[in-house]
CSV table of C-alpha atoms in Angstrom, one decimal:
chain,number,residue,atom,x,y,z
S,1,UNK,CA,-1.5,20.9,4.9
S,2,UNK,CA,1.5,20.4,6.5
S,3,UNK,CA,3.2,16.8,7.9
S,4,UNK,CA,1.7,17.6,11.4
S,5,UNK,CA,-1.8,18.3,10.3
S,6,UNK,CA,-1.3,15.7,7.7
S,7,UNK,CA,-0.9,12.8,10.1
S,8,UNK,CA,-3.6,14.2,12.4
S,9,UNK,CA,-6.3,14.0,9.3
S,10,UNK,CA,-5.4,10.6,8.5
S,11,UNK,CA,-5.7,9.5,12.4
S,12,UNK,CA,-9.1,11.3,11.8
S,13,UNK,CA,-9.8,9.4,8.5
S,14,UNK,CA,-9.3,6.3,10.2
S,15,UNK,CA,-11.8,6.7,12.7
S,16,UNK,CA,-14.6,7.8,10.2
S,17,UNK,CA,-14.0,5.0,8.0
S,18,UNK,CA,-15.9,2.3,10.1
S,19,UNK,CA,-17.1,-1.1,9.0
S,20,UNK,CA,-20.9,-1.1,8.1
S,21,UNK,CA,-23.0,-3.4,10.9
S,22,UNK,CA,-25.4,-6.0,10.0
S,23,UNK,CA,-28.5,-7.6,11.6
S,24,UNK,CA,-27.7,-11.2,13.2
S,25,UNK,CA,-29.5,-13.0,10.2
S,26,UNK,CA,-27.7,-15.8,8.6
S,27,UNK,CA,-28.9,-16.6,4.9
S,28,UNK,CA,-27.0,-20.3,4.0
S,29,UNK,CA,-26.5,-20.0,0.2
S,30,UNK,CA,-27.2,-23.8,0.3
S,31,UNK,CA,-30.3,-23.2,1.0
S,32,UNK,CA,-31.4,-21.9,-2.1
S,33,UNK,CA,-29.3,-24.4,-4.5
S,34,UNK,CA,-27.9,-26.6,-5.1
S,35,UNK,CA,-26.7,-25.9,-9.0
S,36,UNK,CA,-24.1,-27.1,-11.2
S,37,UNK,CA,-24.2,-22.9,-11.5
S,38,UNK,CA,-24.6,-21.4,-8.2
S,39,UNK,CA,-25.5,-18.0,-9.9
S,40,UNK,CA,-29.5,-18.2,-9.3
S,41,UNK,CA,-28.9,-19.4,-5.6
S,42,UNK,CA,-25.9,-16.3,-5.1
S,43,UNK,CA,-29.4,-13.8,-6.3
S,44,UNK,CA,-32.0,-15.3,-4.2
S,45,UNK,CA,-30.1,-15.6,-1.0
S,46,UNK,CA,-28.9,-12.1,-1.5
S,47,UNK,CA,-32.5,-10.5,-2.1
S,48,UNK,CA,-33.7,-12.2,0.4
S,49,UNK,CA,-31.4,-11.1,2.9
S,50,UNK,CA,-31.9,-7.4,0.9
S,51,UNK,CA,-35.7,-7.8,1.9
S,52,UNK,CA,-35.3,-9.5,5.3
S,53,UNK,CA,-33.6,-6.2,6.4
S,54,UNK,CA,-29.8,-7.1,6.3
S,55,UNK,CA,-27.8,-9.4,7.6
S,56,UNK,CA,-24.8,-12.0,6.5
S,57,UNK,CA,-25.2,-15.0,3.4
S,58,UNK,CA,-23.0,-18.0,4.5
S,59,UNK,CA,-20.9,-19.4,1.8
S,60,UNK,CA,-20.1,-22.6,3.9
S,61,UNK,CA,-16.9,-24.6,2.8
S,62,UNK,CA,-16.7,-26.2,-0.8
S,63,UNK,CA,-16.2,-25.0,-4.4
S,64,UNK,CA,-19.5,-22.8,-6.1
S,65,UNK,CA,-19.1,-22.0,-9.7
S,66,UNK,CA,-21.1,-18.8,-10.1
S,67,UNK,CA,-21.5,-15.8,-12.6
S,68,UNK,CA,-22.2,-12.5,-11.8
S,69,UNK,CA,-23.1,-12.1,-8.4
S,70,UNK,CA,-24.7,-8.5,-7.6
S,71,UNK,CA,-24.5,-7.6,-4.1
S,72,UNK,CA,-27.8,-5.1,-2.3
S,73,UNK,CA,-27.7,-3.1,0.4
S,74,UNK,CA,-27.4,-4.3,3.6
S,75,UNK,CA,-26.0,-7.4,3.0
S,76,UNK,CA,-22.4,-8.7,3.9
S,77,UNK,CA,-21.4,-11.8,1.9
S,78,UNK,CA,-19.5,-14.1,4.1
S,79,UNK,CA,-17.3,-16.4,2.7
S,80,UNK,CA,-16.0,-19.0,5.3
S,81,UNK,CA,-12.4,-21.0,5.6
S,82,UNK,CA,-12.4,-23.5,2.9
S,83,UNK,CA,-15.0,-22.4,0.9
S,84,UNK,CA,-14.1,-20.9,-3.1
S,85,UNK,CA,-16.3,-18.7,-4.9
S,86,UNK,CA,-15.3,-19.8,-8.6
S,87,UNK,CA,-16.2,-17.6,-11.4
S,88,UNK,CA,-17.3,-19.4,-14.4
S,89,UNK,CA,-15.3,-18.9,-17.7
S,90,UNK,CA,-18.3,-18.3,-19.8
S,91,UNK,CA,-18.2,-14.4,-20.8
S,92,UNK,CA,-22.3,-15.1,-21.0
S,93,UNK,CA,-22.3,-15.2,-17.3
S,94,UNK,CA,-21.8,-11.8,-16.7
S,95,UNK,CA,-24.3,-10.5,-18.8
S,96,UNK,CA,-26.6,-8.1,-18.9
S,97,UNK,CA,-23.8,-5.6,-19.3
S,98,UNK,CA,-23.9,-3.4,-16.6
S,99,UNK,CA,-22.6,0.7,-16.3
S,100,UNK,CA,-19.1,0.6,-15.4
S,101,UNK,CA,-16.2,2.1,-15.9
S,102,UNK,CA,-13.3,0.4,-18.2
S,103,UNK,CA,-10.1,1.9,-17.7
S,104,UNK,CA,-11.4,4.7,-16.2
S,105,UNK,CA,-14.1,5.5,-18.8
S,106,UNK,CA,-17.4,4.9,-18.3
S,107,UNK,CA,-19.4,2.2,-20.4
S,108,UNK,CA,-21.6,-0.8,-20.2
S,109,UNK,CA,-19.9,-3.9,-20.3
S,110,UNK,CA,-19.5,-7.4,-19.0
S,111,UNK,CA,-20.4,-7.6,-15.4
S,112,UNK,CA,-17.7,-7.4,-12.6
S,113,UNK,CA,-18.0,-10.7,-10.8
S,114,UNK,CA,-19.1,-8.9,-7.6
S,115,UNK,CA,-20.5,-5.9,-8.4
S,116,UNK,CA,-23.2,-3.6,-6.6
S,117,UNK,CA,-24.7,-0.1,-8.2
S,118,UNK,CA,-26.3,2.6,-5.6
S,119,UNK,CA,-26.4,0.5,-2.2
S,120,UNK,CA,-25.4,1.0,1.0
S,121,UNK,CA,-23.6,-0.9,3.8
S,122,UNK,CA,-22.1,-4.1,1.9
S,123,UNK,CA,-19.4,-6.5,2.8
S,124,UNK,CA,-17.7,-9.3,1.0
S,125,UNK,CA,-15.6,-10.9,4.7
S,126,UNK,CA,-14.3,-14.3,5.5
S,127,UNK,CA,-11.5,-16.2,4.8
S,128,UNK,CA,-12.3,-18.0,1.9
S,129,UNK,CA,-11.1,-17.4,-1.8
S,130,UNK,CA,-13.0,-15.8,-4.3
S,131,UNK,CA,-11.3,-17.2,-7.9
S,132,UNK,CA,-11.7,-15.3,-10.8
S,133,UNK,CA,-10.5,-18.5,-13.0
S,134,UNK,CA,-8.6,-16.3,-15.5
S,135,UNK,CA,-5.4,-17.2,-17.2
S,136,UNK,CA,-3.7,-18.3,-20.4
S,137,UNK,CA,-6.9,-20.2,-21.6
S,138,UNK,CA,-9.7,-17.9,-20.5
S,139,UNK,CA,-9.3,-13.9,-19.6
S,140,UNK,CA,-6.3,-12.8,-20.4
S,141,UNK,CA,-5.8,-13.3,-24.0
S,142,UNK,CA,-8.4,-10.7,-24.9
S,143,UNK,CA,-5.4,-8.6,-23.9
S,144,UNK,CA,-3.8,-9.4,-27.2
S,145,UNK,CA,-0.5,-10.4,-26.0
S,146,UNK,CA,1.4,-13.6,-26.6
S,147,UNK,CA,2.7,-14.1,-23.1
S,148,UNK,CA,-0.9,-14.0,-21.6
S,149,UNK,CA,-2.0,-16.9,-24.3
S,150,UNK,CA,-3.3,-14.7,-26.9
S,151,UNK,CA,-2.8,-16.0,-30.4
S,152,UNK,CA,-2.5,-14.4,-33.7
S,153,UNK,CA,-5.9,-14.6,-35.8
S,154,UNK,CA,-7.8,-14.6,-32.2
S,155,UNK,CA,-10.0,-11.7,-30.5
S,156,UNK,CA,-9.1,-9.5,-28.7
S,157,UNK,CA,-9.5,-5.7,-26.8
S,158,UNK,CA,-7.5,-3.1,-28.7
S,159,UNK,CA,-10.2,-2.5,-31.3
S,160,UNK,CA,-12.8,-1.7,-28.6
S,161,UNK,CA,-10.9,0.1,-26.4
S,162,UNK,CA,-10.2,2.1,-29.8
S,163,UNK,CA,-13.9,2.8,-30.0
S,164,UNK,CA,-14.5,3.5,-26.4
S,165,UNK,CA,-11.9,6.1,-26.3
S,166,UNK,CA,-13.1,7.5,-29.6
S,167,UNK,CA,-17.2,7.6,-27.9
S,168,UNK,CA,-15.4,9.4,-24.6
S,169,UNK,CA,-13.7,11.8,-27.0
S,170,UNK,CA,-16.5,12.5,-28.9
S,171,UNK,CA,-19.4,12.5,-26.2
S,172,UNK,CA,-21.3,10.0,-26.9
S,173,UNK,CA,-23.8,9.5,-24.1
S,174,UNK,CA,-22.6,6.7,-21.4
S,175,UNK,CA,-26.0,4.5,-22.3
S,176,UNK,CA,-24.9,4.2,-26.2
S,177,UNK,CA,-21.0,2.8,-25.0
S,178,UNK,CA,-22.3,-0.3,-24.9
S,179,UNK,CA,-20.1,-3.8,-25.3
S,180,UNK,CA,-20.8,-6.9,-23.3
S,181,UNK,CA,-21.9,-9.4,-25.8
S,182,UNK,CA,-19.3,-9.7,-29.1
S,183,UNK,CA,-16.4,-7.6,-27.4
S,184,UNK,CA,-13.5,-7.9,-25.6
S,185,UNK,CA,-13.4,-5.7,-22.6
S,186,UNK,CA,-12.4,-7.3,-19.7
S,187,UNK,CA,-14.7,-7.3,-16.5
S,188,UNK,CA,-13.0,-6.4,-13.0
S,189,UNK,CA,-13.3,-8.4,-10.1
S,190,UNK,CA,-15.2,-6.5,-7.2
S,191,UNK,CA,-16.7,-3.5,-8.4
S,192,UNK,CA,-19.0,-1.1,-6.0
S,193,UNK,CA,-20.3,1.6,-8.3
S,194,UNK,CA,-21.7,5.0,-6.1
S,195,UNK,CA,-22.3,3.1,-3.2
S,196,UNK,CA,-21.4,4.1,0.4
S,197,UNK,CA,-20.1,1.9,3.6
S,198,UNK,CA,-18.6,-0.5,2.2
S,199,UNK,CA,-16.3,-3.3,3.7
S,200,UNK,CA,-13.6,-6.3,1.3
S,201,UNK,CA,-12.3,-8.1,4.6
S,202,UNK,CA,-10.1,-11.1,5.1
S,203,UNK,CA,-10.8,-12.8,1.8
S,204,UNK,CA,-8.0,-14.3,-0.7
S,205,UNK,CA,-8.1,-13.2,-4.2
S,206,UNK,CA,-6.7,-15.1,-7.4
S,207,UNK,CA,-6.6,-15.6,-10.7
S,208,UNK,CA,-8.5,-11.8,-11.8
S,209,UNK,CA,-9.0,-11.1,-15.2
S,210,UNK,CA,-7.7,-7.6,-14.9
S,211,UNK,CA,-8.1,-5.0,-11.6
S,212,UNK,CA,-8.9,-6.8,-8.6
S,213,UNK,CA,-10.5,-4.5,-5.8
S,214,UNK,CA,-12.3,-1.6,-7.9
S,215,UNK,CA,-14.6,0.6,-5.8
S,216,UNK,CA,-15.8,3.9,-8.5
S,217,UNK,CA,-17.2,6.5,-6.9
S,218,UNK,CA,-17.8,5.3,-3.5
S,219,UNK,CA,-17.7,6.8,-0.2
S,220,UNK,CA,-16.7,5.3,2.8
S,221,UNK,CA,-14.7,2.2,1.5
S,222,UNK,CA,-12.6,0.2,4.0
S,223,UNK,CA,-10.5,-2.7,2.4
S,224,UNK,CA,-8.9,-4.5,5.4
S,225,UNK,CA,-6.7,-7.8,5.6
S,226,UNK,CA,-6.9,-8.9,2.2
S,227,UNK,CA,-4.7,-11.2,0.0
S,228,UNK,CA,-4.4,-11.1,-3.2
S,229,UNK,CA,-2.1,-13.2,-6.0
S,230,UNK,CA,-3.0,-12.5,-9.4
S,231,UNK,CA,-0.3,-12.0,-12.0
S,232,UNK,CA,-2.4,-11.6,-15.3
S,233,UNK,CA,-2.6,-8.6,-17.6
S,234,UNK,CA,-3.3,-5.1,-16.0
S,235,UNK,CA,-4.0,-6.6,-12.6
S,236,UNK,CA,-3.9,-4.4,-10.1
S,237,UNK,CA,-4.5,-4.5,-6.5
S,238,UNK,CA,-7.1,-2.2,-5.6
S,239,UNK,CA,-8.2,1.2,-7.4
S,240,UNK,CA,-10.0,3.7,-5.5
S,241,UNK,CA,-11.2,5.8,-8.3
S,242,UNK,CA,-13.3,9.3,-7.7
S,243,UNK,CA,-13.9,8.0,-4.2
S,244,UNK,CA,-13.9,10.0,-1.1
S,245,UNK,CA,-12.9,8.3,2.5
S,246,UNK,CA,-10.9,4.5,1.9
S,247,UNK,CA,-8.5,3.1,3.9
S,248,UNK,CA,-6.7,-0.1,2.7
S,249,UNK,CA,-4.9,-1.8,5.8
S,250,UNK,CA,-3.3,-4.9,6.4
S,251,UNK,CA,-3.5,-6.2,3.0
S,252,UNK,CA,-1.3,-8.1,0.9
S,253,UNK,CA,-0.3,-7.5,-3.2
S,254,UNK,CA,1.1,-9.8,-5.5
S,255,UNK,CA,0.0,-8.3,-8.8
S,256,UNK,CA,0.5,-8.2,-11.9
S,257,UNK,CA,0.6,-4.8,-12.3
S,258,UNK,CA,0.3,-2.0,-9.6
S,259,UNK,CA,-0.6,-2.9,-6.0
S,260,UNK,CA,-2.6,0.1,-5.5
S,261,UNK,CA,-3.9,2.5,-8.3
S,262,UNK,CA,-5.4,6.2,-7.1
S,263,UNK,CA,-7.6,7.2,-9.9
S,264,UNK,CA,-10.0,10.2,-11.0
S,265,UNK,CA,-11.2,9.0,-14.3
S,266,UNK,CA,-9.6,9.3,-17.6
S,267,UNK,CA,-9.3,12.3,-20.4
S,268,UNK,CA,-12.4,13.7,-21.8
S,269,UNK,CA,-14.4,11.4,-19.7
S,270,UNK,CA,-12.9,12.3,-16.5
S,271,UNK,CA,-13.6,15.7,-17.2
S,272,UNK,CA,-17.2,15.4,-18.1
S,273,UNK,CA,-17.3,13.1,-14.4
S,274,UNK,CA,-15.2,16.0,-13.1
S,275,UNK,CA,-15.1,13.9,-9.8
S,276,UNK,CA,-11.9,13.9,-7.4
S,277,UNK,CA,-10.2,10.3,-5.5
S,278,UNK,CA,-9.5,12.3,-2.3
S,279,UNK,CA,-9.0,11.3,1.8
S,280,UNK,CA,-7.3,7.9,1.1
S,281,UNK,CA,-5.7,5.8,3.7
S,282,UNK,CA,-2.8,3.2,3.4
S,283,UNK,CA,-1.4,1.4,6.1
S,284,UNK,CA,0.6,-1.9,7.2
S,285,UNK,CA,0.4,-3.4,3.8
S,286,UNK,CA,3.0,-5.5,1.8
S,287,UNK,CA,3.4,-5.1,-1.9
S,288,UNK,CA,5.4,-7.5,-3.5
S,289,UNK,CA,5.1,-7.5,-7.1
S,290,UNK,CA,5.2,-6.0,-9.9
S,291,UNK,CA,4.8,-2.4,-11.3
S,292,UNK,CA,4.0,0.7,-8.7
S,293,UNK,CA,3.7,-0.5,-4.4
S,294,UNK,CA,1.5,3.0,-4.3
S,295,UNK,CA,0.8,4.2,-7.7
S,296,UNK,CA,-1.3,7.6,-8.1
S,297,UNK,CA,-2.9,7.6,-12.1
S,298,UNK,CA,-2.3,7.6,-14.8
S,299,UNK,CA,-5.9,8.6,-14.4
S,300,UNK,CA,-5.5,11.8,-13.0
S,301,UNK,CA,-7.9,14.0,-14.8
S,302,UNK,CA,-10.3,14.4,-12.2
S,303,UNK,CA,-7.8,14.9,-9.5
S,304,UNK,CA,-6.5,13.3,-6.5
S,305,UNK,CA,-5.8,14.9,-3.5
S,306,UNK,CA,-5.1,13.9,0.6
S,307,UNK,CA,-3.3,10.5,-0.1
S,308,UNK,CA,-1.4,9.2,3.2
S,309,UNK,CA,0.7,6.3,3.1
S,310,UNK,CA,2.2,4.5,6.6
S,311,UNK,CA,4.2,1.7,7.8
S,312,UNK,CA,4.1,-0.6,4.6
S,313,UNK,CA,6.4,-2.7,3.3
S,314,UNK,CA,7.7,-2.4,-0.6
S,315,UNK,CA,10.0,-5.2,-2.5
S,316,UNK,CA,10.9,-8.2,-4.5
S,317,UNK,CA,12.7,-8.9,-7.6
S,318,UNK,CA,10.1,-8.2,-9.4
S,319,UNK,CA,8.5,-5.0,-7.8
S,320,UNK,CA,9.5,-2.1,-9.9
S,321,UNK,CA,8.5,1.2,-7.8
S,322,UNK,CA,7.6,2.5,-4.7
S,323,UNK,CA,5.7,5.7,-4.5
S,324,UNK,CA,5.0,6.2,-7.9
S,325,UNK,CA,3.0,10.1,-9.1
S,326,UNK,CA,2.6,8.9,-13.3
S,327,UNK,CA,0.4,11.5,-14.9
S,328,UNK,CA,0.9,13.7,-18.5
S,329,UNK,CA,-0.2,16.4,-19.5
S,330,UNK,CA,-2.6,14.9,-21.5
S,331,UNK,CA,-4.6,13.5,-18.6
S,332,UNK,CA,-4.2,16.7,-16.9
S,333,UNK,CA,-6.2,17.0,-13.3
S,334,UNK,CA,-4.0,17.6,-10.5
S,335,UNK,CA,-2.1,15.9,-7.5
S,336,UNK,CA,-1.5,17.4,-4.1
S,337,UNK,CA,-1.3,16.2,-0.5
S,338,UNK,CA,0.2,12.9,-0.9
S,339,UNK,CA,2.4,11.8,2.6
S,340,UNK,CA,4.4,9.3,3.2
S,341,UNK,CA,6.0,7.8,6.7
S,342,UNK,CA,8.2,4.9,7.7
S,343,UNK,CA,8.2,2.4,4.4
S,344,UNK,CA,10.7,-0.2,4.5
S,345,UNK,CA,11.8,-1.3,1.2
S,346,UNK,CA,13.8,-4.1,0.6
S,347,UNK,CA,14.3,-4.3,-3.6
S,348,UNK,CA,12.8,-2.7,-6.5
S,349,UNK,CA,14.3,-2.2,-9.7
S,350,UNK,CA,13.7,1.3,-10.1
S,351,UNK,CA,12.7,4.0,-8.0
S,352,UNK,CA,11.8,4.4,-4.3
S,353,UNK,CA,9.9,7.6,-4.8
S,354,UNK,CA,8.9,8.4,-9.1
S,355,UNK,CA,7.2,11.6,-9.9
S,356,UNK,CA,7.0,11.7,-13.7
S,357,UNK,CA,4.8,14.1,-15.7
S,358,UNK,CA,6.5,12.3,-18.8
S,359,UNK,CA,4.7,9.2,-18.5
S,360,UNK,CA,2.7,7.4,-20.9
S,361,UNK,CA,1.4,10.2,-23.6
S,362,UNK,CA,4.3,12.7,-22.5
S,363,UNK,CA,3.9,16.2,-22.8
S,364,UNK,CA,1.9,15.8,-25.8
S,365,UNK,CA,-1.3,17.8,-24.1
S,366,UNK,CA,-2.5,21.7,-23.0
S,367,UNK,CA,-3.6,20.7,-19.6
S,368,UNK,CA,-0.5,20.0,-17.8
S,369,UNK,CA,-1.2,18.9,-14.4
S,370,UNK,CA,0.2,20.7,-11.2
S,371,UNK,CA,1.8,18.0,-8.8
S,372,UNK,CA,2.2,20.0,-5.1
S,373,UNK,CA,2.7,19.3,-1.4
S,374,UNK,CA,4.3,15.6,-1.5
S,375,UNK,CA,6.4,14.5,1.3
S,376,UNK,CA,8.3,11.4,1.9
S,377,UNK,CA,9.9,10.3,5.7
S,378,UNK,CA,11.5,7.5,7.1
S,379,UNK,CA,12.3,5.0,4.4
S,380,UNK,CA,14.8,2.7,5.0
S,381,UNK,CA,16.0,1.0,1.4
S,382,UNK,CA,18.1,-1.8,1.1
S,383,UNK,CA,18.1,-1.5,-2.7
S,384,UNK,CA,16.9,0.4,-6.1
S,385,UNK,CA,17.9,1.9,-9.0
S,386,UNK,CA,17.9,5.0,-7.3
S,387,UNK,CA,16.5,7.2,-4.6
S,388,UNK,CA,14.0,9.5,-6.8
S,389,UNK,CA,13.2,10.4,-10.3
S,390,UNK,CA,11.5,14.0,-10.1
S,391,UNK,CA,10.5,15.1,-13.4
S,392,UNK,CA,7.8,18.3,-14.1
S,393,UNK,CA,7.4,20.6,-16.8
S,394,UNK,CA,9.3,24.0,-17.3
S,395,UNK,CA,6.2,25.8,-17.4
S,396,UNK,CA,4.3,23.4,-14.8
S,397,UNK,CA,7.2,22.3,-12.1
S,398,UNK,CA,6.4,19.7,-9.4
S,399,UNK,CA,6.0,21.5,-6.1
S,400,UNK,CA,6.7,21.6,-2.7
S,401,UNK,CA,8.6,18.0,-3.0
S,402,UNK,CA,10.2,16.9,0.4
S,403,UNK,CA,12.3,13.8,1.4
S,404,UNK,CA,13.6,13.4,4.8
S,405,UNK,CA,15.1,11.7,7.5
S,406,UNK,CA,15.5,8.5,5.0
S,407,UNK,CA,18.2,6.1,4.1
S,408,UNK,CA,18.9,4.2,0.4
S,409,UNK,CA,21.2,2.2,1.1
S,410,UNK,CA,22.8,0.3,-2.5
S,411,UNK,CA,21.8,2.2,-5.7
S,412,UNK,CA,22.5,1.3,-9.8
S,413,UNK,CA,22.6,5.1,-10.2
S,414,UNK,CA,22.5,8.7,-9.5
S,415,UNK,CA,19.1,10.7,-9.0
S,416,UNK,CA,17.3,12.6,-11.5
S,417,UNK,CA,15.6,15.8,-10.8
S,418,UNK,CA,14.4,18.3,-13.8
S,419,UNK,CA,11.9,21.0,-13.2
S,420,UNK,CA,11.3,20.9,-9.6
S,421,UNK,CA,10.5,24.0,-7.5
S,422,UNK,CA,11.0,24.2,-4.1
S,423,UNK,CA,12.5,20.6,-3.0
S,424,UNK,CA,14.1,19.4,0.1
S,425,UNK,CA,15.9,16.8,0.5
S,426,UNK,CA,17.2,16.5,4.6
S,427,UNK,CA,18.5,14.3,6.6
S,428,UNK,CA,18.9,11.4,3.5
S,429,UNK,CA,21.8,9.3,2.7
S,430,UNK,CA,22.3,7.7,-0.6
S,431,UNK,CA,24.4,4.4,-0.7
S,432,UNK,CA,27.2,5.0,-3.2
S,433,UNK,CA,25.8,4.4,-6.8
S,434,UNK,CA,27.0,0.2,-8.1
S,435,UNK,CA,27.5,-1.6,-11.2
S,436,UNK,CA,25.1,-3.8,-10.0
């Protein structure tokens, strides 16, 4: 695929990704509470929207302090100007543990706060605030670090995520991985697991307990105008992962980790899935803060291909890359078609463009992962660390790397390319490096 075709498929993309439609029926959550806990009325307004045939479920202005809420098909949730979906702080709440993926490898655990398994044509629209109610106190401590409020003789993940990885290694069967209740996994925020047409529009997100926007094997996944301001632990933006067909437009990302993820599943697991994140759309978006604007892995294994990335806008003090390829040979899988057209940048404190098959677990694997067909145009940068860090194997080289027609203007230092096959860099210029 080269840039011309490439463009062309992603105008195409954008067409086919369409919002899902819904019958003019208008279900008032009110009207099936009120609660101290609006979980029960969240379920009954929802099924019987399911079973009226579709349609919208009003979340009128005010606070509603919920647990899990589980979305069916044909339903759009609709949360309106001044009204907050609160998630309660009680890890009970989110129980039954439900299949889902944690970090990439497949489990039951806690409920995501909006989650939805096998339906079709959902929405969560509106301009209202969905508030995960994480932080110091509640959340983000099972994280195990001190500066998210964890505190020594206190739970937290590491020893599950020790046993999780262990069970994916070992192939234990998806319905025996099961924490919830007694562990310390950390639920996402919006999860739609295998469904198809489905639509996050216009709504703010805060205060996540870890990824924000998490659609796992989904088809047809348009994420449009969305805010989001959640600096916890591990909080990304929104990760696509094995999903074919998204487009993320318009949308906002101040994170606590990177603004947008690409996954395919993790290690043994995503090779057992053995299920691609391909056809991916990003457009008009502002990332802000804090690790990778457009990240692609770590969780590479079951491939990601056809990633097209236009008009967005990368930078802050605290935003450390831009396009940023992280994969080892460990997690293996491949990358390829990734494009990437007029970006302004204004600060990060590394790279504008990182391709690194050394991150994470190094080369301490036998399925190294081939990295092809990646080209970067028009980016105007007022500031990095430098231009690009391009860094393959000698037996597995990235390539088929091209940046062009692109301006850096003040970098800390030089570039670094090693093990690179069949890269051009045209039409570029390179401020002179600082001691900045």
């Amino acid at each position: 695929m080269n840039e011309a075709e490439a463009w062309r498929y992603a105008d195409e993309l954008r067409e086919r990704v369409r919002p899902p439609e819904f019958p003019g029926r208008w279900f008032d959550v009110t009207d099936f509470g009120p609660a101290d806990l609006w979980t029960g009325a969240f379920r009954a307004a929802i099924e019987a929207c399911h079973e009226a045939g579709g349609g919208h479920v009003r979340v009128p202005p005010g606070t509603y302090l919920t647990g899990a809420i589980h979305l069916l098909s044909n339903v759009d949730l609709h949360v309106e100007a001044g009204a907050t979906i609160l998630f309660s702080t009680d890890p009970s709440d989110f129980l039954p543990a439900v299949y889902t993926r944690f970090s990439a490898i497949e489990c039951y655990n806690y409920s995501p706060f909006i989650y939805a398994y096998g339906q079709e044509n959902i929405a969560i629209t509106g301009a209202g605030t969905l508030d995960g109610g994480a932080g110091p106190e509640h959340w983000w401590p099972w994280v195990g670090t001190p500066e998210f409020g964890w505190k020594p003789g206190t739970p937290h993940e590491a020893g599950d995520w020790d046993v999780l990885q262990r069970m994916a290694a070992e192939g234990v069967p998806v319905e025996e991985r099961v924490f919830g209740a007694g562990h310390y996994l950390r639920p996402n925020m919006i999860q739609p697991y295998l469904c198809r047409n489905v639509l996050v529009e216009g709504v703010r997100i805060v205060r996540s307990p870890m990824w924000e926007i998490h659609p796992v094997r989904c088809e047809n996944v348009l994420v449009r105008n969305v805010s989001i301001y959640s600096r916890g632990p591990n909080n990304d933006g929104c990760d696509p992962e094995s999903c074919r067909s998204v487009v993320i437009s318009g949308c906002v990302f101040d994170v606590g980790d990177d603004c947008i993820a690409i996954k395919a599943g993790r290690g043994p697991d995503g090779r057992r899935v053995g299920v691609p994140c391909e056809d991916v759309l990003i457009e008009d978006c502002d990332m802000r803060y804090r690790y990778g604007s457009v990240a692609i892995g770590t969780d590479t294994t079951g491939g990601i291909r056809n990633v097209f990335v236009r008009r967005c806008r990368w930078g802050g003090p605290g935003l450390y890359f831009g396009l940023y390829i992280k994969t080892n040979s460990v997690r293996g899988g491949f990358v390829e078609n990734v494009f990437v057209a007029d970006v302004e940048i204004s600060e990060l404190t590394k790279e504008a463009v990182s391709i690194d098959l050394y991150h994470g677990d190094g080369h301490n694997g036998d399925d190294p992962p081939p990295v092809r067909n990646v080209h970067v145009a028009g980016v105007r940068s007022d500031r990095t660390r430098s231009a690009y860090l391009l860094r393959g194997y000698p037996e597995q080289p990235l390539r088929g790397i091209t940046i062009r027609d692109s301006s850096f203007a003040r970098v800390q230092r030089a570039d670094v390319v090693s093990d690179v096959e069949d890269l051009a860099v045209t039409g570029v210029t390179v401020g002179e490096p600082t001691t900045r």
